[in-house]
Coordinates of C-alpha atoms in Angstrom, one line a residue:
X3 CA -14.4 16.0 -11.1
X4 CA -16.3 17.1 -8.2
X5 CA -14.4 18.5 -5.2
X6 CA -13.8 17.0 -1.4
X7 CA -12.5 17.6 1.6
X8 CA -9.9 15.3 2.1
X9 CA -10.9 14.6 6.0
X10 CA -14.1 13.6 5.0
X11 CA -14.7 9.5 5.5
X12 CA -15.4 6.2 3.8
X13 CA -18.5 4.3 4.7
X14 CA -16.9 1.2 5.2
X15 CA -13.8 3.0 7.5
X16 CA -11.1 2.0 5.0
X17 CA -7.8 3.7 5.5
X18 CA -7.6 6.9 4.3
X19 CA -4.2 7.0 3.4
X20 CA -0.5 4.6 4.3
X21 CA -0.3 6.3 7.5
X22 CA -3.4 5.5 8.9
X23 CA -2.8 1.8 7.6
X24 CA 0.6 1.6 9.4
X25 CA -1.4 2.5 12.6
X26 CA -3.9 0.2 11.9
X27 CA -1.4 -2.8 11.4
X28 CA 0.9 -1.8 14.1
X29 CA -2.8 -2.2 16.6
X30 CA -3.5 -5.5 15.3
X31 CA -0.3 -7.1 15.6
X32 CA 0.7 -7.1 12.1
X33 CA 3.3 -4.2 11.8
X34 CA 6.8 -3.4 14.0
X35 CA 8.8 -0.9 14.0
X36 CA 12.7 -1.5 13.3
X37 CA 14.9 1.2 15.2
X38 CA 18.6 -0.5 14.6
X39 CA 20.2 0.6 11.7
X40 CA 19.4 -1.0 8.9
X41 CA 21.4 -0.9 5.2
X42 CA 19.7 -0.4 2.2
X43 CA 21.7 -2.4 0.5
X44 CA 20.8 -6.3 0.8
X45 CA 19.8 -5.9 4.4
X46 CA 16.7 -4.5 4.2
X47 CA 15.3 -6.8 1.8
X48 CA 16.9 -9.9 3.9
X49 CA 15.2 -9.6 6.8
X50 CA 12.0 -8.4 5.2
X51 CA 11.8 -11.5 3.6
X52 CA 12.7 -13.8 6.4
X53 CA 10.0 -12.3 8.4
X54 CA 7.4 -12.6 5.4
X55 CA 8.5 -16.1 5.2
X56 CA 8.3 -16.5 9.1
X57 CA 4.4 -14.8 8.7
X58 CA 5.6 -12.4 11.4
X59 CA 5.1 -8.6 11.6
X60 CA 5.2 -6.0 8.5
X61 CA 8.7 -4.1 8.8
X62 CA 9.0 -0.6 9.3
X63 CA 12.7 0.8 9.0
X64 CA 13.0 3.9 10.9
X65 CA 16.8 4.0 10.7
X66 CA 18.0 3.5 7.2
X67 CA 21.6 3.7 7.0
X68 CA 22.5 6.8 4.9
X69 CA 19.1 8.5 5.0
X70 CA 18.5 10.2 8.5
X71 CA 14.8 11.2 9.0
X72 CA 13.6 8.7 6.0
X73 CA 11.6 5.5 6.7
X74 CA 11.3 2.2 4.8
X75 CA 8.2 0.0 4.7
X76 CA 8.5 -3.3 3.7
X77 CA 6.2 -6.6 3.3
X78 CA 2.7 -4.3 4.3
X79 CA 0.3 -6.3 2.0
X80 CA 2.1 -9.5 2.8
X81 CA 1.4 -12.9 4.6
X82 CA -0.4 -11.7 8.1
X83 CA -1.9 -14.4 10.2
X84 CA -4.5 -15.3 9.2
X85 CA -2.8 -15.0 5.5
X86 CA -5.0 -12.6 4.4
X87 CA -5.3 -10.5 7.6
X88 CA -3.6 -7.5 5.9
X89 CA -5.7 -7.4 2.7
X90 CA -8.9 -7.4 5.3
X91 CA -7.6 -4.6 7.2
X92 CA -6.8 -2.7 4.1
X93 CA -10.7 -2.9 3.4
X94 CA -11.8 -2.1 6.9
X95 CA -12.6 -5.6 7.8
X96 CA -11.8 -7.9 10.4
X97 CA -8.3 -9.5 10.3
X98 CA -9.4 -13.1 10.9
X99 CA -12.3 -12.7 7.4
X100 CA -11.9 -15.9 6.0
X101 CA -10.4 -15.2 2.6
X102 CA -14.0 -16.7 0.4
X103 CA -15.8 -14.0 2.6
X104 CA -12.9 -11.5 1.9
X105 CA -13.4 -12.1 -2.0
X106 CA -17.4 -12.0 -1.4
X107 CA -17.2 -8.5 0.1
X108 CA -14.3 -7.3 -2.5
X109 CA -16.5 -8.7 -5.5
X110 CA -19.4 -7.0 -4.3
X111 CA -17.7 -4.0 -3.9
X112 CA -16.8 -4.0 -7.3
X113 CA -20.3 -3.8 -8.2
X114 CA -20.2 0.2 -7.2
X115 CA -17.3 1.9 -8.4
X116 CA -16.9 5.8 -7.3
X117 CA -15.6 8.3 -9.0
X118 CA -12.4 10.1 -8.1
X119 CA -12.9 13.5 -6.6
X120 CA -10.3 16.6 -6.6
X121 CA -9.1 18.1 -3.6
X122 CA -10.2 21.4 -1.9
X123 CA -7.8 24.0 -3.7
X124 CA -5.2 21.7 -4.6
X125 CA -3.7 21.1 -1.3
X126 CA -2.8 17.9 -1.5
X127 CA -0.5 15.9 0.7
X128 CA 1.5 14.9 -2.0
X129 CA 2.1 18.1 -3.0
X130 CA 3.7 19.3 0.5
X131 CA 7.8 19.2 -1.0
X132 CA 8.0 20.1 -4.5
X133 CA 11.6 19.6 -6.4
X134 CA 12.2 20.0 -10.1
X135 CA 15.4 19.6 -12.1
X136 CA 18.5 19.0 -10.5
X137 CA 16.7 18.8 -6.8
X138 CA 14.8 16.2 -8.3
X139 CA 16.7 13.7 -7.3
X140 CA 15.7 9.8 -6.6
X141 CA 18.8 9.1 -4.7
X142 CA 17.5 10.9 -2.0
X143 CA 15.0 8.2 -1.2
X144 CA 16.3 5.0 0.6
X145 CA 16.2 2.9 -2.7
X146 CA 16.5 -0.5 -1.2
X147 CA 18.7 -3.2 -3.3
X148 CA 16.5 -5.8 -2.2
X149 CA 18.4 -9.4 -2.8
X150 CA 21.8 -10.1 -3.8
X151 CA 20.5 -11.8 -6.9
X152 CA 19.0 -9.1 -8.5
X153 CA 20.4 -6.3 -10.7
X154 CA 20.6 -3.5 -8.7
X155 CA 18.4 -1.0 -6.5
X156 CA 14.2 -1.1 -7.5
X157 CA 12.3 2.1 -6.8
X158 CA 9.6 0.7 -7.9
X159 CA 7.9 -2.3 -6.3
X160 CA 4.8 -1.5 -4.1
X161 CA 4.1 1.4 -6.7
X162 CA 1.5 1.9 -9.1
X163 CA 2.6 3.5 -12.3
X164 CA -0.3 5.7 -14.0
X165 CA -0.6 6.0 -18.2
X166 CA -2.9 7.3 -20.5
X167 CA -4.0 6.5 -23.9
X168 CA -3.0 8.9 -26.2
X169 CA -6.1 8.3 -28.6
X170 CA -9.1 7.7 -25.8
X171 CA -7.8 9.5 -23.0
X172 CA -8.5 6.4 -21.1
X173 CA -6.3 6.4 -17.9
X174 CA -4.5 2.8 -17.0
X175 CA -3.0 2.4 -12.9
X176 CA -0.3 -0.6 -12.9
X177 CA 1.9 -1.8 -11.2
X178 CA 5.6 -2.1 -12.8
X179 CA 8.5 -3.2 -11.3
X180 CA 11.3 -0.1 -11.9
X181 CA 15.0 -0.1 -11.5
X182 CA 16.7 2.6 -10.6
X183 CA 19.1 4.3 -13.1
X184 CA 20.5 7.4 -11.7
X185 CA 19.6 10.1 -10.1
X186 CA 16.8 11.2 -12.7
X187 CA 16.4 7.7 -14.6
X188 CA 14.6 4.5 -13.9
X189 CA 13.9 1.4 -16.2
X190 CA 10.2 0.2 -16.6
X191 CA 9.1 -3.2 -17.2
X192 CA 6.6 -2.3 -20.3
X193 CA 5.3 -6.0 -21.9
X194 CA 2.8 -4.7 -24.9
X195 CA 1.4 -8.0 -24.9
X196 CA 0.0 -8.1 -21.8
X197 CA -0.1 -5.3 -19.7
X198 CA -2.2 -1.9 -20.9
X199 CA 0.6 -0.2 -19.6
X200 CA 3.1 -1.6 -22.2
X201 CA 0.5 -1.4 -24.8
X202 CA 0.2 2.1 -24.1
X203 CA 3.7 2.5 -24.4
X204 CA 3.8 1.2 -28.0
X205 CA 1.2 3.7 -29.0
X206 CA 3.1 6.3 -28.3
X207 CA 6.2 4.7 -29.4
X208 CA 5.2 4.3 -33.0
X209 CA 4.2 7.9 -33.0
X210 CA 7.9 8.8 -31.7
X211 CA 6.6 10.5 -28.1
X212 CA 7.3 10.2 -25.2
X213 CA 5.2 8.9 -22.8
X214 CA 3.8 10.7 -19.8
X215 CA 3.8 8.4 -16.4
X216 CA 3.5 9.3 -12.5
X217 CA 5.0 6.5 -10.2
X218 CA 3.0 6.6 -7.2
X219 CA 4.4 4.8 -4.1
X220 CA 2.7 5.0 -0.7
X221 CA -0.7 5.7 -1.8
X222 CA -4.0 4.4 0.4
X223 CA -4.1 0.5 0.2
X224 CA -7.2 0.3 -1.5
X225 CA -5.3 2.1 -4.8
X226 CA -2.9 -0.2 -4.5
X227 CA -5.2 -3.3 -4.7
X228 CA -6.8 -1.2 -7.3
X229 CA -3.5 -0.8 -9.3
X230 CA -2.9 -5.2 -9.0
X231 CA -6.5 -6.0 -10.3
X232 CA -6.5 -7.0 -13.6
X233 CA -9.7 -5.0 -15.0
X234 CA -10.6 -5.0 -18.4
X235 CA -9.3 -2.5 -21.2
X236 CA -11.4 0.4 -20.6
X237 CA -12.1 0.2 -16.6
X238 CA -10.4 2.6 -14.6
X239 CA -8.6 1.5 -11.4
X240 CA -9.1 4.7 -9.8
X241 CA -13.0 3.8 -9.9
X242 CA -12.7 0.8 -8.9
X243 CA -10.2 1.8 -5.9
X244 CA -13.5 4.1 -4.8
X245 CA -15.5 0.9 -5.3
X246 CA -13.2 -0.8 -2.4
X247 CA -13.0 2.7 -0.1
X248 CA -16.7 3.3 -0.7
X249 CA -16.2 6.5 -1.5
X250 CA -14.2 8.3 -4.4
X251 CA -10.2 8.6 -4.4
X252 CA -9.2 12.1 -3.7
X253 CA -6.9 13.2 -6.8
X254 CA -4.5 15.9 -7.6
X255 CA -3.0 17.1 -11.3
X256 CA 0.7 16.2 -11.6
X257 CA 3.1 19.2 -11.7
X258 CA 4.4 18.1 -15.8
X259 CA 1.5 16.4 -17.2
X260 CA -2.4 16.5 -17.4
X261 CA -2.4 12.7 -15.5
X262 CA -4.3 12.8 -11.7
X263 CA -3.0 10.9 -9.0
X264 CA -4.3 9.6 -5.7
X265 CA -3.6 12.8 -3.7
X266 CA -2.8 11.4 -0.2
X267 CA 0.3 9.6 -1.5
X268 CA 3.7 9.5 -0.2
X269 CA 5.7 10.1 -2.7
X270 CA 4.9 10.7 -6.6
X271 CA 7.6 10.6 -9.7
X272 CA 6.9 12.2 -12.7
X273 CA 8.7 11.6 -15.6
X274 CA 8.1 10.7 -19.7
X275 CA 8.8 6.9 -20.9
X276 CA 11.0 8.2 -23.8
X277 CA 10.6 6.6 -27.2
X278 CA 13.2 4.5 -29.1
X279 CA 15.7 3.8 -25.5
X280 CA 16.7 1.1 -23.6
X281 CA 18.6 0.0 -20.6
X282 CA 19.5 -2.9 -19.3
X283 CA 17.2 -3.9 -16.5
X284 CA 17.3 -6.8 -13.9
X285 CA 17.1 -9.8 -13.1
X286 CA 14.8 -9.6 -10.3
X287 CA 13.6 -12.0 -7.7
X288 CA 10.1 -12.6 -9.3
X289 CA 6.8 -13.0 -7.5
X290 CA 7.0 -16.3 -9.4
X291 CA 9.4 -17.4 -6.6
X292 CA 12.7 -17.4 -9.2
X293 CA 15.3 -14.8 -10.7
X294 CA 13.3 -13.8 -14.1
X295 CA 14.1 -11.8 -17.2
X296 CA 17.2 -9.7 -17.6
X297 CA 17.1 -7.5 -20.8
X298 CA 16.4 -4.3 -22.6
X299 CA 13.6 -2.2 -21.4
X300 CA 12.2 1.0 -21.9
X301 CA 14.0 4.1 -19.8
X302 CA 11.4 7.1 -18.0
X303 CA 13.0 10.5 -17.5
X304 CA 12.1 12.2 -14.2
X305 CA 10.6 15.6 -14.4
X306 CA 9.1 15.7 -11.3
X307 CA 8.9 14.9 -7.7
X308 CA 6.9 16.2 -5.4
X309 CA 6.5 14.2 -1.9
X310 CA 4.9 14.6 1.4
X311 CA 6.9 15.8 4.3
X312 CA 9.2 13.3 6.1
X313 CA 8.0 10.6 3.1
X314 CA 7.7 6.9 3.9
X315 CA 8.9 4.7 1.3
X316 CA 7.4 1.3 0.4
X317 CA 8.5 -1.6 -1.0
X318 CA 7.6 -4.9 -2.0
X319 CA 9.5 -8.4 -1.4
X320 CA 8.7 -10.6 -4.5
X321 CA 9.6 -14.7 -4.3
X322 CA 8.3 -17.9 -3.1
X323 CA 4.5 -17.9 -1.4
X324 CA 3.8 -15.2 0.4
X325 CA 4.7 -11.8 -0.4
X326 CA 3.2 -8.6 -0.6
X327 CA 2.0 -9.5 -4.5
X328 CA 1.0 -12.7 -4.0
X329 CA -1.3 -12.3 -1.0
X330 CA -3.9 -9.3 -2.0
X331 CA -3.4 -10.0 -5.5
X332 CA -4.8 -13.5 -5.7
X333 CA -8.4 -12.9 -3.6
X334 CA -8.6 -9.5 -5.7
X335 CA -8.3 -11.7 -9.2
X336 CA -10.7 -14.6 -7.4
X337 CA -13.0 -11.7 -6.8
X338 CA -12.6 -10.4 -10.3
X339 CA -13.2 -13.6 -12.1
X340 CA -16.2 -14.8 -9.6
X341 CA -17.7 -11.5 -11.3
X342 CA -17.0 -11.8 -14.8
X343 CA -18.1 -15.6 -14.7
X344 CA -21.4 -14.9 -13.3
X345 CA -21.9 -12.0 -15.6
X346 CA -21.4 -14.5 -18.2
X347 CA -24.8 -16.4 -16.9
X348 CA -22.1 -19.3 -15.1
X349 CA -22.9 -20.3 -11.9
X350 CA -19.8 -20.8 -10.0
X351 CA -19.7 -21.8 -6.7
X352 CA -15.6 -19.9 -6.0
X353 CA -12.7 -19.1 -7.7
X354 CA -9.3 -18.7 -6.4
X355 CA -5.6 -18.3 -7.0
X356 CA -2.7 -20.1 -6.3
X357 CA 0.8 -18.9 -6.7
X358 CA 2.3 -18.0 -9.3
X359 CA -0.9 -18.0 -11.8
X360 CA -3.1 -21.8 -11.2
X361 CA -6.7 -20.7 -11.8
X362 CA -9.1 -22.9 -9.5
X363 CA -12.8 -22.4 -10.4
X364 CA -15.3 -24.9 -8.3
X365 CA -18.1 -25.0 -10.4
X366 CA -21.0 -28.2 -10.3
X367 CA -19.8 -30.1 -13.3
X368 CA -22.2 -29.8 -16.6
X369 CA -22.6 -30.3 -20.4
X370 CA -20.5 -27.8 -21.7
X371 CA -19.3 -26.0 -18.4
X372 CA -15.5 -26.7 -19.4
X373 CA -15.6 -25.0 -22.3
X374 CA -17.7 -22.1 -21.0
X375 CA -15.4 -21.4 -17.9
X376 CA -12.2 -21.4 -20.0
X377 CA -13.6 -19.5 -22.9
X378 CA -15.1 -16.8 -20.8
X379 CA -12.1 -16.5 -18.5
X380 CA -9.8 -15.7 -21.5
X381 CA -12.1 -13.0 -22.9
X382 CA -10.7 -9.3 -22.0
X383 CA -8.2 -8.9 -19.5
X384 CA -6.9 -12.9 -19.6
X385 CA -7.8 -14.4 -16.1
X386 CA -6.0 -17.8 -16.6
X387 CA -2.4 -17.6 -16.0
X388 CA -0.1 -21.7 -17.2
X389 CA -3.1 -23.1 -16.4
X390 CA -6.4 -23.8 -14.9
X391 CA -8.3 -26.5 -12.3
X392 CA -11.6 -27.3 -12.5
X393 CA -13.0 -29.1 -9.1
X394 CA -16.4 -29.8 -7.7
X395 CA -18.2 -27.8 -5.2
X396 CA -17.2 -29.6 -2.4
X397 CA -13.6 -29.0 -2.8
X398 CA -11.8 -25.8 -1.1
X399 CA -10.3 -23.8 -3.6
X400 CA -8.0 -21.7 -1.1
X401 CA -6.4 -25.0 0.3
X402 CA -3.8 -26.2 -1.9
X403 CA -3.9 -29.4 0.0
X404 CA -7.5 -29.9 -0.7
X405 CA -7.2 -28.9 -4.6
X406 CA -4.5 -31.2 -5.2
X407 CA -6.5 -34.2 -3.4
X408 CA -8.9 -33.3 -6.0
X409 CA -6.0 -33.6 -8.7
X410 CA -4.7 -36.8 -7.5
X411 CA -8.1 -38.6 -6.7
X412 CA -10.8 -37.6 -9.5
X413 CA -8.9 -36.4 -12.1
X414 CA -9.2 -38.8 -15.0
X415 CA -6.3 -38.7 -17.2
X416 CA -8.0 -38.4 -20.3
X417 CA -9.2 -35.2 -19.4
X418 CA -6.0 -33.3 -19.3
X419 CA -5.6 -30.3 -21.8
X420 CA -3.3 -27.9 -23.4
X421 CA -4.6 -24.8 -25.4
X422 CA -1.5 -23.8 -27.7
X423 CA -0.6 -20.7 -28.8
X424 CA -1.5 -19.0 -25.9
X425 CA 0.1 -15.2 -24.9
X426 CA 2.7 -16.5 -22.4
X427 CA 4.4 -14.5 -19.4
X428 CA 8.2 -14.3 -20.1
X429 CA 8.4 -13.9 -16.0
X430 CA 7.5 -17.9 -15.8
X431 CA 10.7 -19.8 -15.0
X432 CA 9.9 -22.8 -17.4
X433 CA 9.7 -21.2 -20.9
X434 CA 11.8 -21.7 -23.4
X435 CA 14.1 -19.5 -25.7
X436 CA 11.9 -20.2 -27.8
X437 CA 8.5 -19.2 -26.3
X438 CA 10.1 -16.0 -25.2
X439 CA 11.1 -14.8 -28.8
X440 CA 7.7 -15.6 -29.8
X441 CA 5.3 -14.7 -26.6
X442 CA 3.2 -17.7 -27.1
X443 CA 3.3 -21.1 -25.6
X444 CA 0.2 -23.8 -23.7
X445 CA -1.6 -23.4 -20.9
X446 CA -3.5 -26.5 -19.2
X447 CA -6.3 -27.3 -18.1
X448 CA -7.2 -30.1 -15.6
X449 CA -10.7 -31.1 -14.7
X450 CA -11.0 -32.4 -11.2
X451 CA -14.6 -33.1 -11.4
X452 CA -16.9 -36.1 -11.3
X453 CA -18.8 -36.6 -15.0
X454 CA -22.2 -35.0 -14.3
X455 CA -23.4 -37.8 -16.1
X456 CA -22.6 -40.6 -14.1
X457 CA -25.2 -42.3 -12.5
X458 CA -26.3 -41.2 -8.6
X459 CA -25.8 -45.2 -7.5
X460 CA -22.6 -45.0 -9.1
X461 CA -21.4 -42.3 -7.7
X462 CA -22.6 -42.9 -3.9
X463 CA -21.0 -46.4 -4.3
X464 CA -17.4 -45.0 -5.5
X465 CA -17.1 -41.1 -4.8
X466 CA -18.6 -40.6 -1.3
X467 CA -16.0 -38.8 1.0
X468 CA -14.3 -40.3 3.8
X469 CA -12.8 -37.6 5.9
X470 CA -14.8 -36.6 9.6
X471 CA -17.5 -34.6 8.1
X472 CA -18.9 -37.2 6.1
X473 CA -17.5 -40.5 7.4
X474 CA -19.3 -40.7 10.4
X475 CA -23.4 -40.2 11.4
X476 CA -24.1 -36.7 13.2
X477 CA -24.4 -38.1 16.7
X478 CA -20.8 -40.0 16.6
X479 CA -19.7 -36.3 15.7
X480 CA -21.2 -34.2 18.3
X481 CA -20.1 -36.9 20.6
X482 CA -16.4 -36.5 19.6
X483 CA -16.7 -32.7 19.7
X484 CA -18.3 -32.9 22.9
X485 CA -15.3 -34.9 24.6
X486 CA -12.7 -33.1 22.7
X487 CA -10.9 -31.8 25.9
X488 CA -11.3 -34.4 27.8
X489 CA -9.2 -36.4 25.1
X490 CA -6.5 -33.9 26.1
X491 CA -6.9 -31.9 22.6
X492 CA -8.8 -28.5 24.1
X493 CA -5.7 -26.5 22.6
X494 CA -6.3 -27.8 18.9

């Protein structure tokens, strides 16, 4: 890995770490800092979500009850206004990018992963407070119990949670919701059947080791994007989180393990998943926008922490649309699957995401094209969540309202789907008993689309549009633009 100095910059002026974020949010409107006292326990997580819901300003606790000196970010990566004004400062672009042109710049970014690089002799950030045994303590950091509803405190949330395969050495960034379990414990959310994490997990399990994870909270956003893409087995997050910095992510060895992580972070937990445990864990306020999936899950060991001085702690503020999941996560997958469908020779016109999982994909309709989009969609890393819409071009994928026109007025019946037998989410709120003892269940699939083979006649005579950009001739148009304040509208 070759070496850099960690002052050196990205050629496309992405934040180089959380701090420089939090600056750049708090100039643009989209960050405030909280100086009353605030309680860990409930409040926190309250009022971070009323303001998420609200669209207002990122939290920043500076006066967590209990924790003198320690600061709590919440909501960072959520709803900004515009919605995606966040995510677009994350990547160094303007707040007001219209989120197709966010997903166009992500995707191509993609394109040109960068390798990590290692820091200049180690001397790392991250690295600045180093505590082992009995001073590595998690209850030092102001955990927050987010909602009342859930099971207790979650350190992690905005984290991403790095593995290795024990057979490749292939390294896997994720992230895992974590409940906190004492002072050197903590519960991870491992699903074998569809995270590489979990899979990793069972690899290790059947060999009866432990496995070796860092929890990384407070890295640079772009890792954090990074760490919610779902990439195919094999792709490494870290090179992709280069890809969206333009440059590559500085990384540092862990104190207890031979994994690297992003070496500007706030805060990093090492600790071994340990083999044949399990604790009761959750329920959680999902980003599914319900309470989902209390149970037995596997247990991680801390044998680590190191930290940077005066550490700020982040968390994340799953539910109903937006949050902090929700918002990056969804142009990040559009931008993902835009890729992988035009790798696959299909020429699709977008792709978005609507919350929790509804694939849209406008692509012109064809012989075939169906079955090609779906097909190539659930190949690798599975890109179609309960289900999937097919619309023409002319529809806007990132407005629900637009998409479910599509639904309600070209959608023939007839050509409503299921595919059974389908790796299923235990998170979703409406499967069964069950579907959860077996981790299979349907997914849909609508197509919105006019029949490609329909006749042009036909289709002027029955499909035209009537809405103002196609109802009326481009002189009545200009005209009513041209008079708009004198109609007493100029503020709309």
């Amino acid at each position: 890995m070759p070496v850099v100095n960690l002052k050196s910059t990205s050629a496309v002026s992405t934040p180089a770490d959380l701090r420089e974020y939090i600056d750049i949010l708090e100039r643009a409107g989209e960050l405030r800092r909280v100086r009353a006292e605030v309680d860990w326990k409930w409040e926190a997580g309250a009022m971070s979500r009323l303001a998420s819901e609200r669209r207002g300003p990122a939290p920043l606790f500076e006066n967590v009850k209990g924790y003198p000196g320690r600061q709590l970010a919440a909501v960072l990566m959520g709803p900004g206004k515009p919605l995606h004004a966040r995510a677009a400062l994350a990547l160094g672009l303007d707040k007001a990018t219209p989120p197709l042109d966010l997903m166009e710049r992500i995707r191509q970014r993609l394109k040109h992963p960068h390798k990590p690089v290692a820091v200049v002799s180690g001397k790392a950030p991250c690295k600045e407070v180093i505590l082992r045994g009995k001073d590595a303590d998690l209850q030092k950091f102001p955990v927050p119990w987010i909602k009342e509803i859930d099971g207790g405190r979650y350190i992690g949330t905005w984290n991403l949670i790095v593995t290795k395969n024990p057979e490749t050495g292939w390294v896997n960034w994720g992230t895992y919701r974590c409940e906190l379990k004492g002072e050197d414990r903590f519960a991870v959310l491992l699903q074998p059947e569809r995270q590489h994490g979990g899979a990793m997990f069972r690899n290790y399990e059947q060999r009866g080791r432990p496995m070796p994870i860092a929890m990384v909270i407070g890295a640079d956003p772009a890792c954090h994007l990074a760490s919610t893409t779902p990439l195919d087995y094999g792709l490494n997050e870290a090179d992709a989180a280069g890809a969206l910095r333009g440059q590559g992510i500085p990384m540092v060895r862990c104190e207890t393990s031979d994994l690297e992580v992003p070496a500007n972070a706030e805060i990093v937990i090492e600790a071994e998943v340990l083999p044949g445990e399990r604790v009761d864990e959750g329920p959680f306020g999902e980003y599914t926008g319900h309470s989902a999936q209390r149970g037995k899950t596997p247990v991680a060991r801390v044998t680590c922490v190191t930290h940077r001085s005066n550490p700020i702690f982040t968390m994340a503020n799953m539910g109903k649309p937006w949050d902090d999941y929700a918002t990056p996560a969804h142009v990040m997958k559009g931008a993902v699957a835009k890729n992988r469908l035009e790798a696959h020779g299909i020429d699709v016109h977008s792709v978005y995401y609507h919350v929790p999982d509804t694939t849209v994909v406008a692509v012109k309709a064809s012989a075939g094209s169906k079955r090609r989009v779906v097909s190539t969609l659930l190949a690798g890393q599975r890109l179609i969540g309960s289900g999937i819409v097919l619309v023409d071009e002319d529809v806007d994928v990132t407005n629900v309202e637009d998409v479910f026109w599509a639904i309600s007025s070209r959608m023939n019946p007839e050509s409503y789907e299921i595919m059974r037998g389908m790796p299923v989410n235990p998170l979703y709120a409406w499967v069964t008993p069950e579907q959860r003892r077996t981790r299979e269940a349907t997914a849909w699939v609508m197509d919105a689309r006019f029949p490609h083979h329909w006749p042009e006649e036909y289709r002027k005579a029955h499909t035209t549009v009537s809405d103002f950009e196609h109802g009326w001739s481009k002189s009545s148009k200009e005209k009513i633009l041209a008079r708009w304040k004198e109609y007493g509208y100029g503020d709309i």
